[in-house]
């Protein structure tokens, strides 16, 4: 009986030593650490965002998993690395601009311990990217002299579309004016992203070339405001000065497949009233 008790006591002691040894082994390894060179960054679609990654795994490196989130929802397949990396580069996409973008980094060691860090990317569209992303409906023309909306009714349903190839067009809508809407082709544009001067060329039915110059003061996902100077309005109405300052205000609207260039219907969509666009060189430095 005494031998049996001694044997049992030995087993208990050995088990206790094993547990203590196991716990001691785990505790002898420091928890893994993960350090990112930056945790917040601002970028535009097309930009490369590079973050330096430093990992320490006293218990042995098992994996580093990088997951992209939009507004807290994971996107696509996470990137998994089975050996340490020193940096990671992410290219911002157009679609990212509509979301809060987060890259989650999760480090795991061979003991199952983890550390996590996040990189938050604030995506800002450039002025040109905003101009291209939306169609723009002319909403108001504020005469600076009176601070009143002076837009002609025929222009209240005009919608402009700018294309990545440097061309633009206007959907005249159901309201048509007495001259310009049936005379000009809407042709080329140039935007100086530093001064925000927007130059827009038109070609008349006799080949005459006109240039509209808009100095943008506000452009974002909902609106575009621009200063413009009109000349010769006094010829038609003596209450106007020979030179009048206006602020054109546009509303951003979604680009859709039903955009109809020029007059309603498909007949003039390709040719326009003038039938061609004169080549121009922009002086927009």
Short mmCIF file of C-alpha atoms in Angstrom, two decimals:
data_model
loop_
_atom_site.label_atom_id
_atom_site.label_comp_id
_atom_site.label_asym_id
_atom_site.label_seq_id
_atom_site.Cartn_x
_atom_site.Cartn_y
_atom_site.Cartn_z
CA UNK A 1 0.00 0.00 0.00
CA UNK A 2 2.84 2.35 0.92
CA UNK A 3 4.62 1.55 -2.38
CA UNK A 4 1.41 2.27 -4.29
CA UNK A 5 1.01 5.67 -2.61
CA UNK A 6 4.61 6.54 -3.35
CA UNK A 7 4.16 5.58 -6.99
CA UNK A 8 1.03 7.72 -7.30
CA UNK A 9 2.78 10.61 -5.60
CA UNK A 10 5.68 10.30 -8.03
CA UNK A 11 3.33 10.40 -10.99
CA UNK A 12 1.58 13.50 -9.65
CA UNK A 13 4.89 15.20 -9.03
CA UNK A 14 6.14 14.36 -12.52
CA UNK A 15 2.94 15.66 -14.08
CA UNK A 16 3.22 18.85 -12.06
CA UNK A 17 6.80 19.30 -13.19
CA UNK A 18 5.75 18.74 -16.82
CA UNK A 19 3.01 21.33 -16.55
CA UNK A 20 5.34 23.79 -14.91
CA UNK A 21 8.00 23.12 -17.51
CA UNK A 22 5.48 23.58 -20.35
CA UNK A 23 4.23 26.84 -18.91
CA UNK A 24 7.77 27.96 -18.31
CA UNK A 25 8.69 27.19 -21.94
CA UNK A 26 5.78 29.26 -23.28
CA UNK A 27 6.49 32.15 -20.95
CA UNK A 28 10.15 32.21 -21.89
CA UNK A 29 9.22 33.54 -25.35
CA UNK A 30 8.20 37.18 -25.70
CA UNK A 31 4.95 37.92 -27.55
CA UNK A 32 5.44 38.87 -31.23
CA UNK A 33 5.52 42.54 -32.13
CA UNK A 34 4.50 44.23 -35.37
CA UNK A 35 5.46 47.82 -36.25
CA UNK A 36 4.30 49.77 -39.32
CA UNK A 37 6.18 52.86 -40.49
CA UNK A 38 2.85 54.68 -40.84
CA UNK A 39 -0.71 53.97 -39.78
CA UNK A 40 -2.50 56.76 -41.70
CA UNK A 41 -1.87 58.05 -45.21
CA UNK A 42 -3.68 60.13 -47.83
CA UNK A 43 -3.47 59.10 -51.49
CA UNK A 44 -5.27 59.33 -54.84
CA UNK A 45 -6.37 56.55 -57.20
CA UNK A 46 -3.33 55.28 -59.09
CA UNK A 47 -0.92 56.17 -56.28
CA UNK A 48 1.33 53.52 -54.73
CA UNK A 49 1.25 53.47 -50.93
CA UNK A 50 4.31 51.82 -49.37
CA UNK A 51 4.56 50.93 -45.70
CA UNK A 52 7.65 49.50 -43.98
CA UNK A 53 6.94 46.42 -41.87
CA UNK A 54 9.04 45.33 -38.87
CA UNK A 55 8.26 42.03 -37.15
CA UNK A 56 9.79 40.41 -34.05
CA UNK A 57 8.89 36.80 -33.28
CA UNK A 58 10.81 35.34 -30.36
CA UNK A 59 8.61 32.27 -30.59
CA UNK A 60 9.32 31.81 -34.31
CA UNK A 61 7.63 33.36 -37.35
CA UNK A 62 4.53 31.52 -38.57
CA UNK A 63 2.63 33.97 -40.79
CA UNK A 64 1.75 37.54 -41.65
CA UNK A 65 -1.72 38.03 -43.11
CA UNK A 66 -2.73 41.32 -44.79
CA UNK A 67 -6.45 41.89 -45.32
CA UNK A 68 -8.07 44.81 -47.15
CA UNK A 69 -11.29 46.26 -45.73
CA UNK A 70 -13.86 48.65 -47.18
CA UNK A 71 -15.84 50.32 -44.42
CA UNK A 72 -15.04 47.39 -42.12
CA UNK A 73 -15.95 44.67 -44.64
CA UNK A 74 -13.12 42.43 -45.93
CA UNK A 75 -12.43 42.57 -49.67
CA UNK A 76 -10.90 39.90 -51.88
CA UNK A 77 -8.41 37.25 -50.76
CA UNK A 78 -5.99 38.19 -47.98
CA UNK A 79 -2.26 38.13 -48.71
CA UNK A 80 -0.44 35.55 -46.61
CA UNK A 81 3.32 35.60 -46.08
CA UNK A 82 5.09 32.61 -44.51
CA UNK A 83 8.33 34.53 -43.97
CA UNK A 84 9.03 38.07 -42.73
CA UNK A 85 8.66 41.00 -45.14
CA UNK A 86 10.24 44.44 -44.82
CA UNK A 87 7.67 46.45 -46.78
CA UNK A 88 4.37 46.23 -48.63
CA UNK A 89 3.10 48.37 -51.51
CA UNK A 90 -0.60 48.87 -52.27
CA UNK A 91 -1.92 50.61 -55.40
CA UNK A 92 -5.01 52.72 -54.70
CA UNK A 93 -7.94 52.04 -57.06
CA UNK A 94 -10.76 54.22 -58.37
CA UNK A 95 -13.25 52.10 -56.42
CA UNK A 96 -11.40 52.82 -53.18
CA UNK A 97 -12.47 56.45 -53.40
CA UNK A 98 -16.00 55.52 -52.33
CA UNK A 99 -14.91 53.83 -49.08
CA UNK A 100 -12.79 54.00 -45.95
CA UNK A 101 -9.86 51.74 -46.87
CA UNK A 102 -8.03 49.79 -44.17
CA UNK A 103 -5.17 47.30 -44.53
CA UNK A 104 -5.06 44.98 -41.52
CA UNK A 105 -1.73 43.28 -40.73
CA UNK A 106 -1.91 40.21 -38.44
CA UNK A 107 1.31 38.58 -37.25
CA UNK A 108 1.26 35.07 -35.75
CA UNK A 109 4.21 33.20 -34.18
CA UNK A 110 4.76 29.47 -33.84
CA UNK A 111 3.32 29.57 -30.30
CA UNK A 112 0.01 30.90 -31.63
CA UNK A 113 0.50 34.38 -30.20
CA UNK A 114 -0.49 37.34 -32.39
CA UNK A 115 -0.09 41.07 -32.88
CA UNK A 116 -2.14 43.29 -35.22
CA UNK A 117 -1.77 46.75 -36.72
CA UNK A 118 -3.80 48.71 -39.32
CA UNK A 119 -2.99 51.17 -42.07
CA UNK A 120 -5.88 53.53 -42.86
CA UNK A 121 -5.81 55.03 -46.37
CA UNK A 122 -7.80 58.21 -46.95
CA UNK A 123 -8.48 58.34 -50.67
CA UNK A 124 -8.81 61.75 -52.30
CA UNK A 125 -9.61 62.18 -55.96
CA UNK A 126 -7.58 64.74 -57.87
CA UNK A 127 -9.58 67.59 -59.49
CA UNK A 128 -9.26 65.88 -62.88
CA UNK A 129 -10.44 62.54 -61.46
CA UNK A 130 -13.48 64.25 -59.95
CA UNK A 131 -14.21 66.02 -63.24
CA UNK A 132 -14.12 62.68 -65.07
CA UNK A 133 -16.04 60.68 -62.49
CA UNK A 134 -19.31 62.61 -62.79
CA UNK A 135 -21.49 64.34 -65.33
CA UNK A 136 -22.14 68.00 -64.53
CA UNK A 137 -25.56 69.64 -64.80
CA UNK A 138 -25.57 73.42 -65.06
CA UNK A 139 -27.69 74.61 -62.16
CA UNK A 140 -27.12 78.34 -61.69
CA UNK A 141 -25.32 81.33 -63.18
CA UNK A 142 -24.80 83.92 -60.48
CA UNK A 143 -24.24 87.45 -61.77
CA UNK A 144 -21.57 88.96 -59.49
CA UNK A 145 -22.94 92.49 -59.92
CA UNK A 146 -26.32 91.58 -58.42
CA UNK A 147 -25.56 88.27 -56.70
CA UNK A 148 -28.69 86.87 -58.35
CA UNK A 149 -29.17 83.69 -60.35
CA UNK A 150 -29.32 84.90 -63.95
CA UNK A 151 -29.45 81.56 -65.78
CA UNK A 152 -31.57 81.35 -68.93
CA UNK A 153 -34.24 78.66 -68.73
CA UNK A 154 -32.90 76.92 -71.86
CA UNK A 155 -29.69 76.04 -70.02
CA UNK A 156 -31.18 74.57 -66.86
CA UNK A 157 -31.18 71.02 -68.26
CA UNK A 158 -27.71 71.14 -69.86
CA UNK A 159 -25.41 68.30 -68.76
CA UNK A 160 -21.69 68.20 -69.54
CA UNK A 161 -19.55 65.07 -69.80
CA UNK A 162 -15.74 65.07 -69.75
CA UNK A 163 -13.78 62.12 -71.12
CA UNK A 164 -10.33 60.80 -70.28
CA UNK A 165 -9.15 61.34 -73.89
CA UNK A 166 -9.43 65.13 -73.56
CA UNK A 167 -12.80 65.49 -75.27
CA UNK A 168 -16.06 66.70 -73.76
CA UNK A 169 -19.67 67.02 -74.81
CA UNK A 170 -22.96 68.55 -73.74
CA UNK A 171 -26.39 67.02 -73.58
CA UNK A 172 -28.63 69.95 -74.47
CA UNK A 173 -31.78 68.38 -73.07
CA UNK A 174 -35.33 69.22 -73.98
CA UNK A 175 -34.79 73.00 -73.72
CA UNK A 176 -32.92 74.42 -76.71
CA UNK A 177 -31.70 78.00 -77.13
CA UNK A 178 -32.06 80.00 -80.34
CA UNK A 179 -28.48 79.76 -81.55
CA UNK A 180 -25.61 78.07 -79.69
CA UNK A 181 -27.30 74.74 -79.10
CA UNK A 182 -27.82 74.21 -82.83
CA UNK A 183 -24.54 75.74 -83.99
CA UNK A 184 -21.55 74.48 -82.01
CA UNK A 185 -19.71 71.23 -81.56
CA UNK A 186 -18.32 70.71 -78.07
CA UNK A 187 -14.79 69.54 -78.61
CA UNK A 188 -11.73 69.53 -76.36
CA UNK A 189 -10.84 70.60 -72.84
CA UNK A 190 -7.77 71.14 -70.69
CA UNK A 191 -7.64 71.40 -66.90
CA UNK A 192 -4.66 72.89 -65.10
CA UNK A 193 -4.76 71.04 -61.78
CA UNK A 194 -2.67 73.68 -60.04
CA UNK A 195 -4.62 76.80 -61.02
CA UNK A 196 -7.89 74.89 -61.67
CA UNK A 197 -8.41 76.80 -64.90
CA UNK A 198 -10.65 74.77 -67.21
CA UNK A 199 -10.47 75.61 -70.92
CA UNK A 200 -13.15 74.22 -73.25
CA UNK A 201 -13.08 74.56 -77.02
CA UNK A 202 -16.08 74.78 -79.33
CA UNK A 203 -16.27 74.71 -83.14
CA UNK A 204 -19.04 76.53 -85.00
CA UNK A 205 -20.85 75.46 -88.15
CA UNK A 206 -18.61 77.73 -90.25
CA UNK A 207 -15.46 76.44 -88.58
CA UNK A 208 -15.10 79.35 -86.16
CA UNK A 209 -13.30 78.49 -82.94
CA UNK A 210 -14.50 79.56 -79.49
CA UNK A 211 -12.84 79.02 -76.13
CA UNK A 212 -14.72 78.99 -72.83
CA UNK A 213 -12.55 79.67 -69.77
CA UNK A 214 -13.75 78.65 -66.32
CA UNK A 215 -11.71 79.33 -63.20
CA UNK A 216 -12.84 76.64 -60.78
CA UNK A 217 -13.14 77.64 -57.13
CA UNK A 218 -14.85 74.51 -55.79
CA UNK A 219 -14.93 70.96 -57.12
CA UNK A 220 -15.99 67.92 -55.12
CA UNK A 221 -18.32 64.94 -55.28
CA UNK A 222 -21.45 67.12 -55.27
CA UNK A 223 -20.68 70.43 -57.00
CA UNK A 224 -18.44 72.48 -59.25
CA UNK A 225 -18.29 76.27 -58.97
CA UNK A 226 -16.32 78.36 -61.45
CA UNK A 227 -15.84 82.02 -62.25
CA UNK A 228 -16.36 83.08 -65.85
CA UNK A 229 -16.30 86.40 -67.70
CA UNK A 230 -18.89 87.16 -70.38
CA UNK A 231 -18.29 89.86 -73.00
CA UNK A 232 -20.77 91.79 -75.13
CA UNK A 233 -23.96 91.07 -73.20
CA UNK A 234 -24.71 94.81 -73.46
CA UNK A 235 -25.20 94.40 -77.21
CA UNK A 236 -28.39 92.45 -76.54
CA UNK A 237 -29.42 94.18 -73.33
CA UNK A 238 -28.18 97.67 -72.36
CA UNK A 239 -28.70 96.93 -68.65
CA UNK A 240 -25.60 94.74 -68.81
CA UNK A 241 -22.01 95.97 -68.89
CA UNK A 242 -19.66 95.17 -71.79
CA UNK A 243 -17.83 92.85 -69.38
CA UNK A 244 -19.75 90.85 -66.77
CA UNK A 245 -18.43 88.51 -64.08
CA UNK A 246 -20.43 85.36 -63.31
CA UNK A 247 -20.16 82.26 -61.17
CA UNK A 248 -21.35 79.12 -62.94
CA UNK A 249 -22.60 76.42 -60.59
CA UNK A 250 -22.86 72.79 -61.62
CA UNK A 251 -24.34 69.80 -59.80
CA UNK A 252 -22.56 66.45 -59.97
CA UNK A 253 -24.75 63.67 -61.39
CA UNK A 254 -23.92 60.02 -61.96
CA UNK A 255 -22.55 58.99 -65.32
CA UNK A 256 -25.09 56.74 -67.01
CA UNK A 257 -25.42 55.04 -70.36
CA UNK A 258 -28.37 57.22 -71.40
CA UNK A 259 -26.28 60.39 -71.81
CA UNK A 260 -27.48 61.97 -75.07
CA UNK A 261 -24.97 64.35 -76.74
CA UNK A 262 -26.30 67.48 -78.44
CA UNK A 263 -30.02 67.59 -79.31
CA UNK A 264 -32.43 64.91 -78.08
CA UNK A 265 -32.21 61.71 -80.09
CA UNK A 266 -29.32 59.80 -81.66
CA UNK A 267 -29.17 61.54 -85.07
CA UNK A 268 -26.53 64.13 -84.14
CA UNK A 269 -24.66 62.20 -81.44
CA UNK A 270 -21.62 61.50 -83.63
CA UNK A 271 -21.45 64.58 -85.86
CA UNK A 272 -22.95 67.44 -83.83
CA UNK A 273 -24.26 70.63 -85.49
CA UNK A 274 -20.90 71.66 -86.98
CA UNK A 275 -19.94 68.20 -88.15
CA UNK A 276 -16.32 68.41 -86.92
CA UNK A 277 -14.01 69.75 -84.23
CA UNK A 278 -11.14 72.10 -85.04
CA UNK A 279 -7.80 71.11 -83.52
CA UNK A 280 -6.61 73.45 -80.79
CA UNK A 281 -3.52 74.09 -78.70
CA UNK A 282 -4.22 75.09 -75.13
CA UNK A 283 -2.17 77.79 -73.42
CA UNK A 284 -3.09 76.82 -69.88
CA UNK A 285 0.12 77.04 -67.86
#
